[in-house]
JSON list of C-alpha atoms in Angstrom, two decimals:
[
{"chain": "A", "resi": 7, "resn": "UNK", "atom": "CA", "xyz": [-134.85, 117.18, -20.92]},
{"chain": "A", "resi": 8, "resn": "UNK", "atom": "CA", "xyz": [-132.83, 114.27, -21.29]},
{"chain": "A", "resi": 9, "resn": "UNK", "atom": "CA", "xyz": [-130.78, 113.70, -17.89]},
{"chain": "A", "resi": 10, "resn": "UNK", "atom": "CA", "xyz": [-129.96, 109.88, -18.95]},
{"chain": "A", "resi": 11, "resn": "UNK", "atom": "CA", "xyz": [-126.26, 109.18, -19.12]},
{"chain": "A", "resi": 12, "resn": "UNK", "atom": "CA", "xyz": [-124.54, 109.07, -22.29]},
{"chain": "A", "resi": 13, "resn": "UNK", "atom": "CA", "xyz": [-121.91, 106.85, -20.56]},
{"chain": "A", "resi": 14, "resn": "UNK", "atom": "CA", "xyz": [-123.19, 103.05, -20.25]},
{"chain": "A", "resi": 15, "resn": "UNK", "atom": "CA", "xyz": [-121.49, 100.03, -19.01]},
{"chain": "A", "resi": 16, "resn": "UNK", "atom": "CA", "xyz": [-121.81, 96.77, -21.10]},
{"chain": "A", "resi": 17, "resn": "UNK", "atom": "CA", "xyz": [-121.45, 93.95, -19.22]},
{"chain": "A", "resi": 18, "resn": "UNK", "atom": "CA", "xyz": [-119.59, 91.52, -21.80]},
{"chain": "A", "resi": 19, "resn": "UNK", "atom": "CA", "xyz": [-116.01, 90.03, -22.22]},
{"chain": "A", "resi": 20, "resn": "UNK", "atom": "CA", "xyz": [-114.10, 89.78, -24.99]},
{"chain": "A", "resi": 21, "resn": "UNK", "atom": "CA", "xyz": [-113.90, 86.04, -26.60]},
{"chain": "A", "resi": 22, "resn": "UNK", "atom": "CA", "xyz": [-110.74, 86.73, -28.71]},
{"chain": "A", "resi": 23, "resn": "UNK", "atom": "CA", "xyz": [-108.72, 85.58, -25.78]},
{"chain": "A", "resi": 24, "resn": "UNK", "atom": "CA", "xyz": [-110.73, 82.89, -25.39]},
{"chain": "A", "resi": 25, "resn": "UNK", "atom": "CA", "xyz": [-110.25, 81.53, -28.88]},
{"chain": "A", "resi": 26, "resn": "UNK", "atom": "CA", "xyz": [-106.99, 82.12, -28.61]},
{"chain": "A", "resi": 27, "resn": "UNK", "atom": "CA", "xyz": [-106.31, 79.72, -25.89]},
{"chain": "A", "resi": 28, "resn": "UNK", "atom": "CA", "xyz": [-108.41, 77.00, -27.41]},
{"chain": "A", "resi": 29, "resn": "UNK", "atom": "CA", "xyz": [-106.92, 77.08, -30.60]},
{"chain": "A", "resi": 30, "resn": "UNK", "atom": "CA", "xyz": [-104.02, 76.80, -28.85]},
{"chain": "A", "resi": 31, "resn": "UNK", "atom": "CA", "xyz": [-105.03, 73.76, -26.71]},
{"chain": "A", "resi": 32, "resn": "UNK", "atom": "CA", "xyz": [-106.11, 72.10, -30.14]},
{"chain": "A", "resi": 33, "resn": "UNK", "atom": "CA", "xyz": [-102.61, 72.64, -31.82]},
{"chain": "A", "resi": 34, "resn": "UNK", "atom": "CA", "xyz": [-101.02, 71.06, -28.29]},
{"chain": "A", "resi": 35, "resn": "UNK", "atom": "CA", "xyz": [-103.04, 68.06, -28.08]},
{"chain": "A", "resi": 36, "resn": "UNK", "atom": "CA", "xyz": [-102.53, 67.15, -32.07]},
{"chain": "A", "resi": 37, "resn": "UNK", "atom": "CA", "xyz": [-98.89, 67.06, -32.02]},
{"chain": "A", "resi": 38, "resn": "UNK", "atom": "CA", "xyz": [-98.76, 65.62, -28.42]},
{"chain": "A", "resi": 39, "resn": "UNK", "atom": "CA", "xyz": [-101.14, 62.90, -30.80]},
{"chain": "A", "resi": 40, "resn": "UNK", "atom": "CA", "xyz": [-98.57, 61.97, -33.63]},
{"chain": "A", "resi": 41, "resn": "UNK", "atom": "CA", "xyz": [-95.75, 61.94, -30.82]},
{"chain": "A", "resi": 42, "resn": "UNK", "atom": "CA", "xyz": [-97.62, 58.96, -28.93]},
{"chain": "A", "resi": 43, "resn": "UNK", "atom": "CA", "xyz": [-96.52, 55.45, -30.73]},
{"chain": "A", "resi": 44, "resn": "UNK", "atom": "CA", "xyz": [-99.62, 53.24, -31.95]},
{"chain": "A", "resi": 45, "resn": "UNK", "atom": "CA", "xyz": [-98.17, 50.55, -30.16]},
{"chain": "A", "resi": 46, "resn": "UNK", "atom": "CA", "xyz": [-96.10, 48.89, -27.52]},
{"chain": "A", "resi": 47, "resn": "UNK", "atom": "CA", "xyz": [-93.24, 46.03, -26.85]},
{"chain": "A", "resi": 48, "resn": "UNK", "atom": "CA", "xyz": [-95.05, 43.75, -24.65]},
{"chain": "A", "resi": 49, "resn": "UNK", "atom": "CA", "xyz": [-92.93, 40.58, -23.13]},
{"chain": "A", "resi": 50, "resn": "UNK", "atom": "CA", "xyz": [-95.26, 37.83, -22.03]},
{"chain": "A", "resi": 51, "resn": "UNK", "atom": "CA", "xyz": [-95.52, 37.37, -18.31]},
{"chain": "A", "resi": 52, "resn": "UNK", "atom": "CA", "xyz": [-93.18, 35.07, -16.79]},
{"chain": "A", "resi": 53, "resn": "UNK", "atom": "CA", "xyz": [-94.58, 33.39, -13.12]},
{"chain": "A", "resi": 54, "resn": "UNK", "atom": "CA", "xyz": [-93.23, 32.39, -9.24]},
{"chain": "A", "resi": 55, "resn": "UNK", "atom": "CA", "xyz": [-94.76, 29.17, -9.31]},
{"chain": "A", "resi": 56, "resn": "UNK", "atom": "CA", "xyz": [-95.19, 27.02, -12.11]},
{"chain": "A", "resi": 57, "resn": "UNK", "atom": "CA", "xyz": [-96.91, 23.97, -11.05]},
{"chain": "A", "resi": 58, "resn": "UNK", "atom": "CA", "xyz": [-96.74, 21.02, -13.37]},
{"chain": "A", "resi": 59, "resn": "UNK", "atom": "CA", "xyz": [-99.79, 19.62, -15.87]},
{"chain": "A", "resi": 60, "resn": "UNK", "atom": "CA", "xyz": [-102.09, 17.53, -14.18]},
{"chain": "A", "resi": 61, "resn": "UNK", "atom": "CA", "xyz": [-102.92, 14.00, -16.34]},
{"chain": "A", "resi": 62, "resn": "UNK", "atom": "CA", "xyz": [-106.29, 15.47, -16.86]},
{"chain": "A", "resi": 63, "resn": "UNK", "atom": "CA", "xyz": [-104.87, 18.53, -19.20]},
{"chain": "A", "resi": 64, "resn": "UNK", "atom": "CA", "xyz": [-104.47, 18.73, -22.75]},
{"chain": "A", "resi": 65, "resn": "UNK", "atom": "CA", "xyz": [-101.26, 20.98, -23.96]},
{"chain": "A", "resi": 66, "resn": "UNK", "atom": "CA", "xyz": [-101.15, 22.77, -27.63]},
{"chain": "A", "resi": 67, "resn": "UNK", "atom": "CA", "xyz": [-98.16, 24.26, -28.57]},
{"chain": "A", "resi": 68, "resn": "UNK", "atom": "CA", "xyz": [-97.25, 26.59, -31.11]},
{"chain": "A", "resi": 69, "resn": "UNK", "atom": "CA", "xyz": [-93.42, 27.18, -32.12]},
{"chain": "A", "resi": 70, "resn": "UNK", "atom": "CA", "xyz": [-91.99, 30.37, -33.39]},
{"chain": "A", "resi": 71, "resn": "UNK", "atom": "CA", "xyz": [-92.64, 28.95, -37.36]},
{"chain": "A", "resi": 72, "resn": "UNK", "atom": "CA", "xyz": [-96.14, 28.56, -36.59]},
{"chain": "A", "resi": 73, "resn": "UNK", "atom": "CA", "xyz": [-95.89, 24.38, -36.54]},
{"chain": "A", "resi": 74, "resn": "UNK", "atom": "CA", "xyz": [-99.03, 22.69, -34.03]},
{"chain": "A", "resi": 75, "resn": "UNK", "atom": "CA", "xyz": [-98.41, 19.91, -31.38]},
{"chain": "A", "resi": 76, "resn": "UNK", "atom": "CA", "xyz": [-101.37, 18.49, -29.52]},
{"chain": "A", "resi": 77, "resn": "UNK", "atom": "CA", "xyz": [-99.63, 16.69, -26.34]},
{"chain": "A", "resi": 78, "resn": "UNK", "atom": "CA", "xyz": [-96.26, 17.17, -28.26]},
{"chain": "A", "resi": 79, "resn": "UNK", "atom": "CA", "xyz": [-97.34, 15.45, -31.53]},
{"chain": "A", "resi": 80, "resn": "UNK", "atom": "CA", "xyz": [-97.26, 17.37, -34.49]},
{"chain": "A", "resi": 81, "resn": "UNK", "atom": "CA", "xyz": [-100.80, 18.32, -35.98]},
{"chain": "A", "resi": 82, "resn": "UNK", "atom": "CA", "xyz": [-101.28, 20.07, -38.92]},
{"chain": "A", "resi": 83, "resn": "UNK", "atom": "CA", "xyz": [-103.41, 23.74, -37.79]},
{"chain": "A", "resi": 84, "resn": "UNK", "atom": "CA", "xyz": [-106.58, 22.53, -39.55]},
{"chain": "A", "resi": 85, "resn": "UNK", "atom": "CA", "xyz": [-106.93, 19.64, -37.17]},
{"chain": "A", "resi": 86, "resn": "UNK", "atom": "CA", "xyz": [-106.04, 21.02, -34.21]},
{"chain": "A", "resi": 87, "resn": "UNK", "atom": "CA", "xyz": [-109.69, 20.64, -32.63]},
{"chain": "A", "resi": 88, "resn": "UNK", "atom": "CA", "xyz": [-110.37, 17.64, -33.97]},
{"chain": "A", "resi": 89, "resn": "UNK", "atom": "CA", "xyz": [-107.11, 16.31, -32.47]},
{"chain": "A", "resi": 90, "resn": "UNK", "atom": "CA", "xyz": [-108.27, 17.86, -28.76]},
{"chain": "A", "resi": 91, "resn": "UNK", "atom": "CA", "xyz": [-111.40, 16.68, -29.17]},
{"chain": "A", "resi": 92, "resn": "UNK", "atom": "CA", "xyz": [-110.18, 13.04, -29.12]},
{"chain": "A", "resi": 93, "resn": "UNK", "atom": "CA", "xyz": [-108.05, 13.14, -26.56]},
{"chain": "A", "resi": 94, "resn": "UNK", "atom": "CA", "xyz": [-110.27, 14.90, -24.29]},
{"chain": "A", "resi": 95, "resn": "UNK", "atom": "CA", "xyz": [-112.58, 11.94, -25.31]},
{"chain": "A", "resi": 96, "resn": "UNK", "atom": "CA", "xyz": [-109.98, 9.40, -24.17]},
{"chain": "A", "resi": 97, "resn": "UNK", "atom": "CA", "xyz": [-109.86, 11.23, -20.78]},
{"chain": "A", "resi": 98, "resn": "UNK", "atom": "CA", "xyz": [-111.63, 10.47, -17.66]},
{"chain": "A", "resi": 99, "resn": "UNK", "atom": "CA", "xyz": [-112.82, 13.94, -16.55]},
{"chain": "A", "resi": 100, "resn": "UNK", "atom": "CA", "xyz": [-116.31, 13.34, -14.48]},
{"chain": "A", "resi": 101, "resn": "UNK", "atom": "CA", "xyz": [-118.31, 16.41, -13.29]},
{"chain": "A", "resi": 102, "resn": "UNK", "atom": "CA", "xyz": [-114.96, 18.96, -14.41]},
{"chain": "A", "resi": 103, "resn": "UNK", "atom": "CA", "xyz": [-114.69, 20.84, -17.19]},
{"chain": "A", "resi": 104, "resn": "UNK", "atom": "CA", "xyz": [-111.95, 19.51, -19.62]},
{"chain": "A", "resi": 105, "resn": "UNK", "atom": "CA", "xyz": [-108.61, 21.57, -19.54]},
{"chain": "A", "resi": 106, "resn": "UNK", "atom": "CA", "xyz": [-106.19, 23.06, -22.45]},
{"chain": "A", "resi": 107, "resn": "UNK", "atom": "CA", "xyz": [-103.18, 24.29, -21.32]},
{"chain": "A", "resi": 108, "resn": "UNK", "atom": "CA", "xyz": [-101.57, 26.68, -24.38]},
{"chain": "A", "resi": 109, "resn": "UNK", "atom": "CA", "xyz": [-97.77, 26.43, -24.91]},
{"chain": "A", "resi": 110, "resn": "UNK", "atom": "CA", "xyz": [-97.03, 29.23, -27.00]},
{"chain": "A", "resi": 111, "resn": "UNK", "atom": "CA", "xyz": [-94.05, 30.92, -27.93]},
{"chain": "A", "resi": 112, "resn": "UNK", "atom": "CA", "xyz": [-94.08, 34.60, -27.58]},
{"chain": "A", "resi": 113, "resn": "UNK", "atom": "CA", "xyz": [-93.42, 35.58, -31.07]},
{"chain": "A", "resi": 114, "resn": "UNK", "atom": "CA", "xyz": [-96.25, 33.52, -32.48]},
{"chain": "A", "resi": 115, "resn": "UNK", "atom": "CA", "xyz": [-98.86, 36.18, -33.05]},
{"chain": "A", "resi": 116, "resn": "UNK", "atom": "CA", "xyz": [-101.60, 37.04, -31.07]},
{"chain": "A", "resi": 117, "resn": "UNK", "atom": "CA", "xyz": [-104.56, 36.04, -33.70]},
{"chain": "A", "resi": 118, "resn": "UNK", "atom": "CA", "xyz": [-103.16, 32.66, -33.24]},
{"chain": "A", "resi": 119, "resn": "UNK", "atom": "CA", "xyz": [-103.65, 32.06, -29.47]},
{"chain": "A", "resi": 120, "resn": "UNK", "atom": "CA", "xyz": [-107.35, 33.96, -30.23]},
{"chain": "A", "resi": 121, "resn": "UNK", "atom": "CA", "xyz": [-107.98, 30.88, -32.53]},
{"chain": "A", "resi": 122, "resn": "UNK", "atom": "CA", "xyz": [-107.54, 28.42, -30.26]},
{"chain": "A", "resi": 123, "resn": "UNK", "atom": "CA", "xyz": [-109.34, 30.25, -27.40]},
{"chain": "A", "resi": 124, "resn": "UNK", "atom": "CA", "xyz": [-112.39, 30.29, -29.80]},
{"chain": "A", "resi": 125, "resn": "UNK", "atom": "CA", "xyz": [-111.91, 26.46, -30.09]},
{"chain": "A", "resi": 126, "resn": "UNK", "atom": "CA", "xyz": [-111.66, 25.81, -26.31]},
{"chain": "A", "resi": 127, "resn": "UNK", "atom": "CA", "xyz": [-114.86, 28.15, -25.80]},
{"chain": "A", "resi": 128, "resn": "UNK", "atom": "CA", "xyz": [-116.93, 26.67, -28.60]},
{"chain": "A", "resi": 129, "resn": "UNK", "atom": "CA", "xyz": [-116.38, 23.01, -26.76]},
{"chain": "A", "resi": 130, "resn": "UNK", "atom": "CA", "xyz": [-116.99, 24.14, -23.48]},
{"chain": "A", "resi": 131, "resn": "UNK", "atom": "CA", "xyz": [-113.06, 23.95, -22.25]},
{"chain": "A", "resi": 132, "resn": "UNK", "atom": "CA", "xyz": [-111.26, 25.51, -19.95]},
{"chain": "A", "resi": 133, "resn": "UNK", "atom": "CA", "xyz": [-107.97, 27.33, -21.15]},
{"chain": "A", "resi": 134, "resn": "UNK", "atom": "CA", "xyz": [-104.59, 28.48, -19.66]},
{"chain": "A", "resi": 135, "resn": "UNK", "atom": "CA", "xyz": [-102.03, 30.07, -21.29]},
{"chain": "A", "resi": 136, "resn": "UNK", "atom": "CA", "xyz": [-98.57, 28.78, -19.89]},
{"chain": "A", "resi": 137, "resn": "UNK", "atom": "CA", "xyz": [-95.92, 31.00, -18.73]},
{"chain": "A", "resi": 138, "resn": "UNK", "atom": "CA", "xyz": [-92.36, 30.99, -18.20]},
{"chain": "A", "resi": 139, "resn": "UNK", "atom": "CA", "xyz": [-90.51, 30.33, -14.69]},
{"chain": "A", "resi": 140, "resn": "UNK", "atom": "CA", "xyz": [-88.60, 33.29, -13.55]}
]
């Protein structure tokens, strides 16, 4: 005598809804990806107060064609840090830490002002970047 139900509840969801909505997701998020640009138009920060170079700073500049001046004399790029190096070596600077103060035009690119931050770090200098007055 069998008196067991032929009637039994399974306890389980479908997942075809499931992988419907993730698939879904997936398509969403890769053409929100190719609709994001790789890059943006930055302008280079502009400050309040500019205060002027103390006697104790070295300035580089860099033009828009790519032309060097150490304290507004031209120097070719390759002797850039020997250039610095003498006139820091000229200056009185005591227990501080020399100073480079980097005049560089905002259309110069950027693996340009990350050379000469490698040269002020590999002689111990401090380094500013110079900005605009508003």
């Amino acid at each position: 005598m069998d008196i067991r139900s032929k009637n039994t509840i399974k306890a389980e969801s479908g997942m075809a809804s499931m992988t419907d909505l993730v698939f879904l997701l997936l398509i969403f998020f890769v053409i929100l990806s190719t609709l994001v640009s790789p890059g943006i138009q930055v302008d280079l920060p502009s400050a309040k107060n500019a205060g002027s170079p103390s006697p104790m700073q070295v300035s580089v500049g860099v033009k828009a064609d790519g032309s060097h001046y150490v304290n507004d004399q031209p120097t070719p790029v390759e002797n850039v840090e020997q250039k610095l190096q003498e006139f820091i070596a000229k200056g009185n600077y005591g227990d501080k830490k020399p100073s480079v103060i980097l005049r560089i035009d905002k259309s110069v690119p950027t693996g340009v002002t990350v050379n000469l931050l490698d040269i002020c770090k590999r002689n111990d200098w401090s380094a500013a970047i110079a900005t605009k007055t508003e």
